Structure formats: structure tokens, C-alpha cells
Coordinates of N, CA and C in Angstrom, one line a residue:
Chain A
D203 N -11.8 18.3 10.0 CA -12.2 16.9 10.0 C -13.4 16.7 9.1
A204 N -13.8 17.6 8.2 CA -14.9 17.4 7.3 C -16.2 17.1 8.0
G205 N -16.4 17.6 9.2 CA -17.7 17.4 9.9 C -17.9 16.0 10.4
I206 N -16.8 15.3 10.6 CA -16.9 13.9 11.1 C -16.6 13.9 12.6
T207 N -17.4 13.3 13.4 CA -17.1 13.1 14.8 C -17.2 11.6 15.1
Q208 N -16.5 11.2 16.1 CA -16.5 9.9 16.6 C -16.7 9.9 18.1
S209 N -17.5 8.9 18.6 CA -17.7 8.8 20.0 C -17.7 7.3 20.4
P210 N -17.2 7.0 21.6 CA -16.4 7.8 22.4 C -15.0 8.1 21.8
R211 N -14.2 8.9 22.3 CA -12.8 9.2 21.8 C -11.9 8.2 22.5
H212 N -12.2 7.8 23.7 CA -11.4 6.8 24.4 C -12.3 5.8 25.1
K213 N -11.9 4.6 25.1 CA -12.8 3.6 25.9 C -11.9 2.4 26.3
V214 N -12.1 2.1 27.6 CA -11.4 0.9 28.1 C -12.5 -0.1 28.5
T215 N -12.4 -1.3 28.1 CA -13.4 -2.3 28.4 C -12.8 -3.6 28.7
E216 N -13.6 -4.6 29.1 CA -13.0 -5.9 29.4 C -13.4 -6.9 28.3
T217 N -12.5 -7.9 28.2 CA -12.7 -9.0 27.3 C -14.1 -9.6 27.5
G218 N -14.8 -9.8 26.3 CA -16.1 -10.4 26.4 C -17.3 -9.5 26.4
T219 N -17.0 -8.2 26.6 CA -18.1 -7.2 26.6 C -18.4 -6.7 25.2
P220 N -19.6 -6.3 25.0 CA -19.9 -5.7 23.7 C -19.6 -4.2 23.7
V221 N -19.1 -3.7 22.6 CA -18.7 -2.3 22.4 C -19.3 -1.8 21.1
T222 N -19.8 -0.6 21.2 CA -20.3 0.1 20.0 C -19.6 1.5 19.8
L223 N -19.0 1.7 18.7 CA -18.4 3.0 18.4 C -19.3 3.7 17.3
R224 N -19.4 5.0 17.5 CA -20.3 5.7 16.6 C -19.5 6.7 15.8
C225 N -19.8 6.8 14.5 CA -19.3 7.8 13.6 C -20.5 8.6 13.1
H226 N -20.3 9.9 13.2 CA -21.4 10.8 12.8 C -20.9 11.9 11.8
Q227 N -21.6 12.0 10.7 CA -21.2 13.1 9.7 C -22.4 14.0 9.5
T228 N -22.0 15.2 9.2 CA -23.1 16.3 9.1 C -23.5 16.7 7.7
E229 N -22.9 16.0 6.7 CA -23.1 16.5 5.3 C -23.7 15.4 4.4
N230 N -24.3 14.4 5.0 CA -25.1 13.4 4.2 C -24.3 12.8 3.0
H231 N -23.0 12.5 3.2 CA -22.2 11.8 2.2 C -22.6 10.3 2.2
R232 N -22.5 9.7 1.0 CA -23.0 8.4 0.8 C -22.1 7.3 1.4
Y233 N -20.7 7.5 1.2 CA -19.8 6.5 1.6 C -19.2 6.7 2.9
M234 N -19.2 5.7 3.8 CA -18.5 5.8 5.1 C -17.7 4.5 5.3
Y235 N -16.6 4.7 6.1 CA -15.7 3.6 6.3 C -15.3 3.5 7.7
W236 N -15.0 2.3 8.2 CA -14.3 2.0 9.4 C -13.0 1.4 9.2
Y237 N -11.9 1.9 9.8 CA -10.6 1.4 9.7 C -10.1 1.2 11.2
R238 N -9.1 0.3 11.3 CA -8.3 0.2 12.5 C -6.9 0.4 12.2
Q239 N -6.2 1.0 13.1 CA -4.8 1.4 12.9 C -4.0 0.7 14.0
D240 N -3.0 -0.1 13.6 CA -2.1 -0.8 14.5 C -0.7 -0.6 14.1
P241 N 0.2 -0.6 15.1 CA 1.7 -0.5 14.7 C 2.1 -1.6 13.8
G242 N 2.8 -1.2 12.7 CA 3.3 -2.2 11.8 C 2.3 -2.7 10.8
H243 N 1.1 -2.2 10.9 CA 0.0 -2.6 9.9 C -0.6 -1.5 9.1
G244 N -0.3 -0.3 9.5 CA -1.0 0.8 8.9 C -2.4 0.8 9.2
L245 N -3.2 1.3 8.2 CA -4.7 1.3 8.4 C -5.3 0.1 7.6
R246 N -6.2 -0.5 8.2 CA -6.8 -1.7 7.5 C -8.4 -1.5 7.6
L247 N -9.0 -1.7 6.5 CA -10.4 -1.5 6.4 C -11.2 -2.6 7.0
I248 N -12.2 -2.2 7.9 CA -13.0 -3.2 8.6 C -14.3 -3.5 7.8
H249 N -15.1 -2.4 7.7 CA -16.3 -2.5 6.9 C -16.5 -1.1 6.3
Y250 N -17.4 -1.1 5.3 CA -17.7 0.2 4.7 C -19.2 0.2 4.3
S251 N -19.7 1.4 4.1 CA -21.1 1.5 3.7 C -21.3 2.4 2.5
Y252 N -22.1 2.0 1.6 CA -22.4 2.8 0.4 C -23.8 3.4 0.4
G253 N -24.5 3.4 1.5 CA -25.8 3.9 1.6 C -26.5 3.4 2.9
V254 N -27.7 3.9 3.2 CA -28.4 3.5 4.3 C -28.7 2.0 4.1
K255 N -28.4 1.2 5.1 CA -28.6 -0.2 5.2 C -27.7 -1.0 4.1
D256 N -26.8 -0.3 3.4 CA -26.0 -1.0 2.5 C -24.5 -1.0 3.0
T257 N -24.1 -2.2 3.4 CA -22.7 -2.3 3.9 C -22.0 -3.5 3.3
D258 N -20.7 -3.5 3.5 CA -19.9 -4.6 2.9 C -18.6 -4.7 3.8
K259 N -18.0 -5.9 3.7 CA -16.9 -6.3 4.5 C -15.6 -5.7 3.9
G260 N -14.7 -5.4 4.8 CA -13.3 -5.0 4.3 C -12.3 -6.1 4.6
E261 N -11.1 -5.7 4.7 CA -10.0 -6.6 4.8 C -10.0 -7.4 6.2
V262 N -10.4 -6.8 7.3 CA -10.3 -7.4 8.6 C -11.7 -7.3 9.3
S263 N -12.7 -7.9 8.7 CA -14.1 -7.8 9.3 C -14.5 -8.8 10.4
D264 N -13.7 -9.8 10.5 CA -14.0 -10.9 11.5 C -14.1 -10.2 12.9
G265 N -15.2 -10.5 13.6 CA -15.4 -10.0 15.0 C -16.1 -8.7 15.1
Y266 N -16.4 -8.1 13.9 CA -17.0 -6.8 13.8 C -18.3 -6.8 13.0
S267 N -19.3 -6.0 13.4 CA -20.5 -5.8 12.6 C -20.7 -4.3 12.5
V268 N -21.5 -3.9 11.6 CA -21.8 -2.5 11.4 C -23.3 -2.3 11.1
S269 N -23.7 -1.1 11.3 CA -25.1 -0.8 10.9 C -25.2 0.7 10.5
R270 N -26.1 0.9 9.5 CA -26.3 2.3 9.1 C -27.8 2.5 8.8
S271 N -28.5 3.0 9.8 CA -29.9 3.2 9.7 C -30.2 4.6 9.3
K272 N -29.3 5.5 9.4 CA -29.4 6.9 8.9 C -28.2 7.2 8.1
T273 N -28.3 8.1 7.2 CA -27.2 8.6 6.4 C -26.1 9.1 7.2
E274 N -26.4 9.8 8.3 CA -25.3 10.5 9.0 C -24.6 9.6 10.1
D275 N -25.1 8.4 10.4 CA -24.5 7.6 11.4 C -24.1 6.3 10.9
F276 N -22.9 5.9 11.3 CA -22.3 4.5 10.9 C -21.8 3.9 12.2
L277 N -22.3 2.9 12.6 CA -22.0 2.3 13.9 C -21.1 1.0 13.7
L278 N -20.1 0.9 14.5 CA -19.2 -0.3 14.5 C -19.4 -1.0 15.8
T279 N -19.7 -2.3 15.8 CA -20.0 -3.0 17.0 C -19.0 -4.2 17.1
L280 N -18.4 -4.3 18.3 CA -17.6 -5.5 18.6 C -18.5 -6.3 19.5
E281 N -19.0 -7.4 19.0 CA -20.0 -8.2 19.8 C -19.5 -8.7 21.1
S282 N -18.3 -9.2 21.1 CA -17.6 -9.7 22.3 C -16.1 -9.3 22.2
A283 N -15.8 -8.2 22.8 CA -14.4 -7.7 22.6 C -13.3 -8.6 23.0
T284 N -12.2 -8.7 22.2 CA -11.1 -9.4 22.6 C -9.8 -8.5 22.6
S285 N -8.8 -9.0 23.3 CA -7.6 -8.1 23.4 C -7.0 -7.8 22.1
S286 N -7.2 -8.6 21.1 CA -6.6 -8.4 19.8 C -7.3 -7.2 19.1
Q287 N -8.5 -6.8 19.6 CA -9.2 -5.7 19.1 C -8.8 -4.3 19.7
T288 N -7.8 -4.4 20.6 CA -7.2 -3.1 21.1 C -6.6 -2.4 19.9
S289 N -7.0 -1.2 19.7 CA -6.5 -0.5 18.5 C -7.1 0.9 18.5
V290 N -6.6 1.7 17.5 CA -7.2 3.0 17.3 C -8.2 2.8 16.1
Y291 N -9.4 3.2 16.2 CA -10.4 3.1 15.2 C -10.7 4.4 14.5
F292 N -10.6 4.5 13.2 CA -10.9 5.7 12.5 C -12.1 5.5 11.6
C293 N -13.0 6.5 11.5 CA -14.1 6.5 10.6 C -13.6 7.5 9.5
A294 N -14.1 7.2 8.3 CA -13.8 8.1 7.1 C -15.0 8.2 6.2
I295 N -15.0 9.3 5.5 CA -16.0 9.4 4.4 C -15.4 9.8 3.1
T296 N -16.1 9.6 2.0 CA -15.7 10.2 0.8 C -16.8 11.1 0.3
T297 N -16.4 12.2 -0.3 CA -17.5 13.2 -0.6 C -18.0 13.1 -2.0
G298 N -17.4 12.3 -2.9 CA -17.9 12.1 -4.2 C -18.8 10.9 -4.3
L299 N -19.1 10.6 -5.6 CA -20.0 9.5 -5.9 C -19.3 8.2 -6.2
A300 N -17.9 8.3 -6.4 CA -17.2 7.2 -6.8 C -16.6 6.4 -5.7
G301 N -17.0 6.8 -4.5 CA -16.6 6.0 -3.3 C -15.1 6.0 -3.1
Y302 N -14.5 4.9 -3.0 CA -13.2 4.7 -2.5 C -12.2 5.4 -3.4
T303 N -12.5 5.7 -4.7 CA -11.6 6.3 -5.6 C -11.4 7.8 -5.3
D304 N -12.2 8.3 -4.4 CA -12.1 9.7 -4.1 C -11.3 9.9 -2.8
T305 N -10.9 11.1 -2.6 CA -10.2 11.5 -1.4 C -11.0 11.1 -0.2
Q306 N -10.4 10.5 0.8 CA -11.1 10.1 2.1 C -10.8 11.2 3.1
Y307 N -11.8 11.5 3.9 CA -11.7 12.4 5.0 C -11.9 11.7 6.3
F308 N -11.0 11.8 7.2 CA -11.0 11.0 8.4 C -11.5 11.7 9.7
G309 N -12.1 11.0 10.5 CA -12.5 11.5 11.9 C -11.3 11.5 12.8
P310 N -11.4 12.0 14.0 CA -10.3 12.1 15.0 C -9.9 10.8 15.6
G311 N -10.6 9.7 15.5 CA -10.2 8.4 16.0 C -10.8 8.1 17.4
T312 N -10.9 6.8 17.6 CA -11.3 6.3 19.0 C -10.3 5.3 19.4
R313 N -9.7 5.6 20.6 CA -8.7 4.7 21.1 C -9.4 3.7 22.0
L314 N -9.4 2.4 21.6 CA -10.1 1.3 22.4 C -9.1 0.4 23.0
T315 N -9.2 0.2 24.3 CA -8.3 -0.8 25.0 C -9.2 -1.9 25.6
V316 N -8.9 -3.1 25.2 CA -9.6 -4.3 25.7 C -8.7 -5.0 26.7
L317 N -9.1 -5.0 28.0 CA -8.3 -5.7 29.0 C -8.6 -7.1 29.2
Chain B
S266 N -0.7 -9.6 1.5 CA -1.4 -8.3 1.7 C -1.1 -7.4 0.5
Q267 N -2.1 -6.6 0.1 CA -1.9 -5.7 -1.0 C -1.4 -4.3 -0.6
Q268 N -1.1 -4.1 0.7 CA -0.8 -2.8 1.1 C 0.6 -2.4 0.6
G269 N 0.7 -1.1 0.4 CA 2.0 -0.5 0.0 C 2.9 -0.5 1.2
E270 N 4.2 -0.4 0.9 CA 5.2 -0.3 1.9 C 6.0 1.0 1.7
E271 N 6.1 1.8 2.8 CA 6.9 3.0 2.7 C 8.3 2.8 3.1
D272 N 9.2 3.6 2.6 CA 10.6 3.5 2.9 C 11.1 4.9 2.9
P273 N 11.9 5.3 3.9 CA 12.2 4.6 5.1 C 11.1 4.5 6.1
Q274 N 11.2 3.8 7.2 CA 10.2 3.7 8.2 C 10.3 5.0 9.0
A275 N 11.5 5.6 9.2 CA 11.6 6.8 9.9 C 12.7 7.7 9.2
L276 N 12.5 9.0 9.3 CA 13.4 9.9 8.7 C 13.5 11.2 9.5
S277 N 14.7 11.6 9.8 CA 15.0 12.8 10.6 C 15.8 13.7 9.8
I278 N 15.4 15.0 9.6 CA 16.1 16.0 8.9 C 16.1 17.3 9.6
Q279 N 16.9 18.2 9.1 CA 17.0 19.6 9.6 C 16.0 20.4 8.8
E280 N 15.4 21.4 9.5 CA 14.5 22.3 8.9 C 15.2 23.0 7.7
G281 N 14.4 23.1 6.6 CA 15.0 23.6 5.4 C 15.4 22.6 4.4
E282 N 15.7 21.4 4.8 CA 16.2 20.3 3.9 C 14.9 19.7 3.3
N283 N 15.2 19.0 2.2 CA 14.2 18.2 1.5 C 14.0 16.8 2.1
A284 N 12.8 16.4 2.1 CA 12.5 15.0 2.6 C 11.9 14.2 1.5
T285 N 12.4 13.0 1.3 CA 11.9 12.1 0.3 C 11.5 10.8 0.9
M286 N 10.3 10.3 0.6 CA 9.9 9.0 1.1 C 9.3 8.3 0.0
N287 N 9.4 7.0 0.0 CA 9.0 6.1 -1.1 C 8.0 5.1 -0.7
C288 N 7.2 4.7 -1.7 CA 6.1 3.8 -1.5 C 6.2 2.7 -2.6
S289 N 6.2 1.5 -2.2 CA 6.2 0.4 -3.2 C 4.9 -0.4 -3.0
Y290 N 4.4 -0.9 -4.1 CA 3.1 -1.7 -4.0 C 3.2 -2.9 -4.9
K291 N 2.2 -3.8 -4.8 CA 2.4 -5.1 -5.4 C 1.6 -5.3 -6.6
T292 N 0.4 -4.7 -6.7 CA -0.5 -5.0 -7.8 C -0.8 -3.8 -8.7
S293 N -1.5 -4.0 -9.8 CA -1.8 -2.8 -10.6 C -2.8 -1.9 -9.9
I294 N -2.6 -0.6 -10.1 CA -3.4 0.4 -9.4 C -4.1 1.3 -10.4
N295 N -5.2 1.9 -9.9 CA -5.9 2.9 -10.6 C -5.4 4.3 -10.2
N296 N -5.2 4.5 -8.9 CA -4.5 5.7 -8.4 C -3.8 5.4 -7.1
L297 N -3.0 6.4 -6.7 CA -2.2 6.3 -5.5 C -2.4 7.6 -4.8
Q298 N -2.6 7.6 -3.5 CA -2.8 8.8 -2.7 C -1.8 8.8 -1.6
W299 N -1.4 10.0 -1.2 CA -0.6 10.2 0.0 C -1.4 11.0 1.1
Y300 N -1.2 10.6 2.3 CA -1.9 11.2 3.5 C -0.8 11.5 4.5
R301 N -1.1 12.5 5.3 CA -0.3 12.8 6.5 C -1.1 12.6 7.8
Q302 N -0.4 12.2 8.8 CA -1.1 12.0 10.1 C -0.2 12.6 11.2
N303 N -0.7 13.7 11.8 CA -0.1 14.2 13.0 C -0.4 13.3 14.2
S304 N 0.5 13.3 15.2 CA 0.3 12.5 16.3 C -1.0 12.6 17.0
G305 N -1.7 11.5 17.2 CA -3.0 11.6 17.9 C -4.2 12.1 17.0
R306 N -4.0 12.3 15.8 CA -5.0 12.8 14.9 C -5.4 11.9 13.8
G307 N -6.4 12.2 13.0 CA -6.8 11.4 11.9 C -5.9 11.8 10.7
L308 N -6.1 11.0 9.6 CA -5.3 11.2 8.4 C -5.8 12.4 7.6
V309 N -4.9 13.1 7.0 CA -5.3 14.2 6.1 C -4.8 14.0 4.7
H310 N -5.6 14.1 3.7 CA -5.3 13.8 2.3 C -4.3 14.9 1.9
L311 N -3.2 14.5 1.1 CA -2.3 15.4 0.6 C -2.4 15.6 -0.9
I312 N -2.4 14.4 -1.6 CA -2.3 14.5 -3.1 C -2.7 13.1 -3.6
L313 N -3.4 13.1 -4.8 CA -3.7 11.9 -5.5 C -3.1 11.9 -6.9
I314 N -2.5 10.8 -7.3 CA -1.9 10.7 -8.6 C -2.5 9.5 -9.3
R315 N -3.0 9.6 -10.5 CA -3.6 8.5 -11.2 C -2.6 7.7 -12.0
S316 N -3.0 6.5 -12.3 CA -2.0 5.6 -12.9 C -1.5 6.1 -14.3
N317 N -2.2 7.0 -14.9 CA -1.7 7.5 -16.2 C -0.9 8.8 -16.1
E318 N -0.6 9.2 -14.8 CA 0.2 10.4 -14.5 C 1.5 9.9 -14.0
R319 N 2.5 10.8 -14.2 CA 3.9 10.4 -13.8 C 4.4 11.4 -12.7
E320 N 3.8 12.6 -12.6 CA 4.3 13.5 -11.6 C 3.1 14.5 -11.4
K321 N 3.0 14.9 -10.1 CA 2.1 16.0 -9.7 C 2.7 16.8 -8.6
H322 N 2.3 18.1 -8.6 CA 2.8 19.0 -7.6 C 1.7 19.7 -6.9
S323 N 1.9 19.9 -5.6 CA 1.0 20.7 -4.8 C 1.8 21.5 -3.8
G324 N 1.9 22.8 -4.0 CA 2.7 23.6 -3.1 C 4.2 23.0 -3.0
R325 N 4.6 22.7 -1.8 CA 5.9 22.2 -1.6 C 6.0 20.6 -1.8
L326 N 4.9 20.0 -2.2 CA 4.9 18.6 -2.4 C 5.1 18.2 -3.9
R327 N 5.9 17.2 -4.1 CA 6.0 16.7 -5.4 C 5.9 15.2 -5.3
V328 N 5.0 14.6 -6.1 CA 4.8 13.2 -6.1 C 5.1 12.6 -7.5
T329 N 5.8 11.5 -7.5 CA 6.1 10.8 -8.8 C 5.5 9.4 -8.7
L330 N 5.2 8.9 -9.8 CA 4.6 7.5 -9.9 C 5.3 6.8 -11.1
D331 N 5.8 5.6 -10.8 CA 6.5 4.8 -11.8 C 5.7 3.4 -11.8
T332 N 4.8 3.3 -12.7 CA 4.0 2.0 -12.6 C 4.8 0.8 -13.1
S333 N 5.8 1.0 -13.8 CA 6.6 -0.1 -14.3 C 7.4 -0.7 -13.1
K334 N 7.8 0.1 -12.1 CA 8.5 -0.3 -10.9 C 7.5 -0.5 -9.8
K335 N 6.2 -0.2 -10.0 CA 5.3 -0.2 -8.9 C 5.8 0.6 -7.7
S336 N 6.1 1.8 -7.9 CA 6.6 2.6 -6.8 C 6.2 4.1 -7.0
S337 N 6.2 4.8 -5.9 CA 5.9 6.2 -5.9 C 6.8 6.9 -4.9
S338 N 7.1 8.2 -5.1 CA 7.8 8.9 -4.1 C 7.1 10.2 -3.8
L339 N 7.3 10.7 -2.6 CA 6.8 11.9 -2.1 C 8.0 12.8 -1.7
L340 N 8.1 13.9 -2.3 CA 9.2 14.9 -1.9 C 8.5 16.1 -1.3
I341 N 9.0 16.4 -0.1 CA 8.7 17.7 0.6 C 9.9 18.6 0.5
T342 N 9.7 19.7 -0.1 CA 10.9 20.6 -0.3 C 10.8 21.7 0.9
A343 N 12.0 22.1 1.2 CA 12.2 23.2 2.2 C 11.3 22.9 3.5
S344 N 11.6 21.8 4.1 CA 10.8 21.3 5.2 C 10.7 22.2 6.3
R345 N 9.6 22.1 7.1 CA 9.4 23.0 8.3 C 9.1 22.1 9.5
A346 N 9.3 22.6 10.6 CA 9.0 21.8 11.8 C 7.6 21.3 11.8
A347 N 6.7 22.0 11.2 CA 5.3 21.6 11.2 C 5.0 20.5 10.3
D348 N 6.0 20.1 9.5 CA 5.9 18.9 8.6 C 6.1 17.6 9.4
T349 N 6.5 17.7 10.6 CA 6.7 16.5 11.4 C 5.4 15.8 11.5
A350 N 5.4 14.5 11.1 CA 4.2 13.7 11.0 C 4.5 12.4 10.5
S351 N 3.5 11.5 10.4 CA 3.7 10.2 9.7 C 3.0 10.4 8.3
Y352 N 3.6 9.8 7.3 CA 3.1 9.9 5.9 C 2.8 8.5 5.4
F353 N 1.6 8.4 4.8 CA 1.1 7.1 4.3 C 0.8 7.2 2.9
C354 N 1.1 6.1 2.1 CA 0.6 6.0 0.8 C -0.6 5.1 0.9
A355 N -1.5 5.2 -0.1 CA -2.7 4.4 -0.2 C -3.0 4.1 -1.6
T356 N -3.2 2.9 -1.9 CA -3.4 2.5 -3.3 C -4.8 2.0 -3.6
E357 N -5.4 2.4 -4.6 CA -6.6 1.9 -5.1 C -6.3 0.9 -6.2
T358 N -6.4 -0.4 -5.9 CA -6.0 -1.4 -6.8 C -7.1 -1.8 -7.7
T359 N -6.7 -2.2 -8.9 CA -7.7 -2.6 -9.9 C -8.5 -3.8 -9.5
G360 N -9.8 -3.6 -9.5 CA -10.7 -4.7 -9.1 C -11.0 -4.8 -7.6
A361 N -10.4 -4.0 -6.8 CA -10.7 -3.9 -5.4 C -11.7 -2.9 -5.1
N362 N -12.2 -2.8 -3.9 CA -13.3 -1.9 -3.6 C -12.9 -1.0 -2.4
N363 N -11.6 -0.9 -2.1 CA -11.2 0.0 -1.0 C -9.7 0.4 -1.3
L364 N -9.3 1.3 -0.5 CA -7.9 1.7 -0.5 C -7.1 0.8 0.4
F365 N -5.8 0.6 0.0 CA -4.9 -0.2 0.9 C -3.8 0.8 1.3
F366 N -3.7 0.9 2.6 CA -2.7 1.8 3.2 C -1.4 1.1 3.5
G367 N -0.3 1.8 3.4 CA 1.0 1.3 3.8 C 1.2 1.6 5.3
T368 N 2.4 1.2 5.8 CA 2.6 1.3 7.2 C 3.2 2.6 7.6
G369 N 3.6 3.5 6.7 CA 3.9 4.8 7.0 C 5.4 5.1 7.2
T370 N 5.8 6.4 6.9 CA 7.1 6.9 7.2 C 6.9 8.0 8.3
R371 N 7.7 7.8 9.4 CA 7.6 8.8 10.4 C 8.7 9.9 10.1
L372 N 8.3 11.1 9.8 CA 9.2 12.2 9.5 C 9.3 13.1 10.7
T373 N 10.6 13.4 11.1 CA 10.8 14.4 12.1 C 11.7 15.5 11.5
V374 N 11.2 16.7 11.6 CA 11.9 17.9 11.1 C 12.4 18.7 12.3
I375 N 13.7 18.8 12.4 CA 14.4 19.4 13.6 C 14.5 20.9 13.3
P376 N 14.0 21.7 14.2 CA 14.1 23.2 14.0 C 15.6 23.7 14.1

């Protein structure tokens, strides 16, 4: 998994509660990504980061925020979780300097259930 | 949506047979990548083909790209039970800043 860990691996929460997912990498790569995977939709980009404190929105960013205060950590926050955010969340990195044009390496995923 | 679409959605073959799956996309691309996902795991990169390339090989994998038809195919030769997984294409589209993933083909290789 290219030194990528995600925590927690599984979480069940209730509608309206805040949730933060953590992605940690050990090799100081510049680009980090958060995706969600849902049946029938494949993977969809939520947010990505191209450096410390440098982030941008992806295809499905509504209801999500991110922060990157250190190179190794990229946090995804659901400010007020909704049932539509029940999904499997994957973090990814690219090892080169060209960002998304390079091969992406994925973490093991976090399964989030919002009741 | 700019995502690619894989075809078929599911494929079941006997061990030793070849497996072919296809990806179609909608807009001009810079490159196209194929990924594999085993059940409950993250995606693993298989191969990248650039828009000016027509065919690439990697071990038992052969990828073709036809930009005029906006389509790509992934061929796995002499399949093994360990090839059982979902396979996704991902496109880097011109002017975009991320990859767009398809919905995947679920391959089952029967021993």
C-alpha cells in the first residue's frame, strides 16, 4: 500500500455528527487524494492536496472539508454526516511531481456507515 | 459525467482462458490507466497508456487504446484464480486536474 494508512478502518456514526478520517503517508509525497467508492459510481474524487495547506475540490466535494497541516497527514472531515455519505473512502497518493498524471497508490480504505 | 464505462460489468471464465474487458470514455484524454481491486482492498495500478500509444504489454496484460473510438481494452492472458478482482479504467482528461474512474468490471476466474 505504498506506506499509506487510513484510520479508522471502520466507523458507524449517526446522522448529524461530525466525522474525521485520517490518511497518513510515510514518504513525504506532495500529492494526496480522497475518493469515495459507491456501487454503480466507481471512484469519485472528493478533494485533493498538492502541498501543505494547498487543497482543491474534486468532483463530489459538497459536505466535505479537508486539511493538510503536515506533509504526511491529509484529513477528511464530514461536518455533519448524512446517510448519503455512507460509503467506502480511499486515500491515495502519487509519487511523482506531475500529480494526477502519475500512477496513484491507494490506502486500504475506510468503511463509513451513517445511520 | 466524464467517467469511463467498463464493459462487461461482470465476467466469469475458466482458469487458463483469456479475459477481455473494455473501457469507453467521452472526452479527449492525455492517458488512460487500468487498476485492479481485490475484494475489501484498495486499488492497485496495473498499467498506463498515453494518448499517443496504441498498445502496451506488461507480463500477461495487454492494453490497447483507440482514441478515434474513445475506447481501450485490457486483455489478461492465461487467467489464474488469483486474477479474480474488479478492474477499473481511469482517464486523465485534457484540461482536468484529476483522474476519472469507471464503474469497473468484476472478473471471476473459476479454478
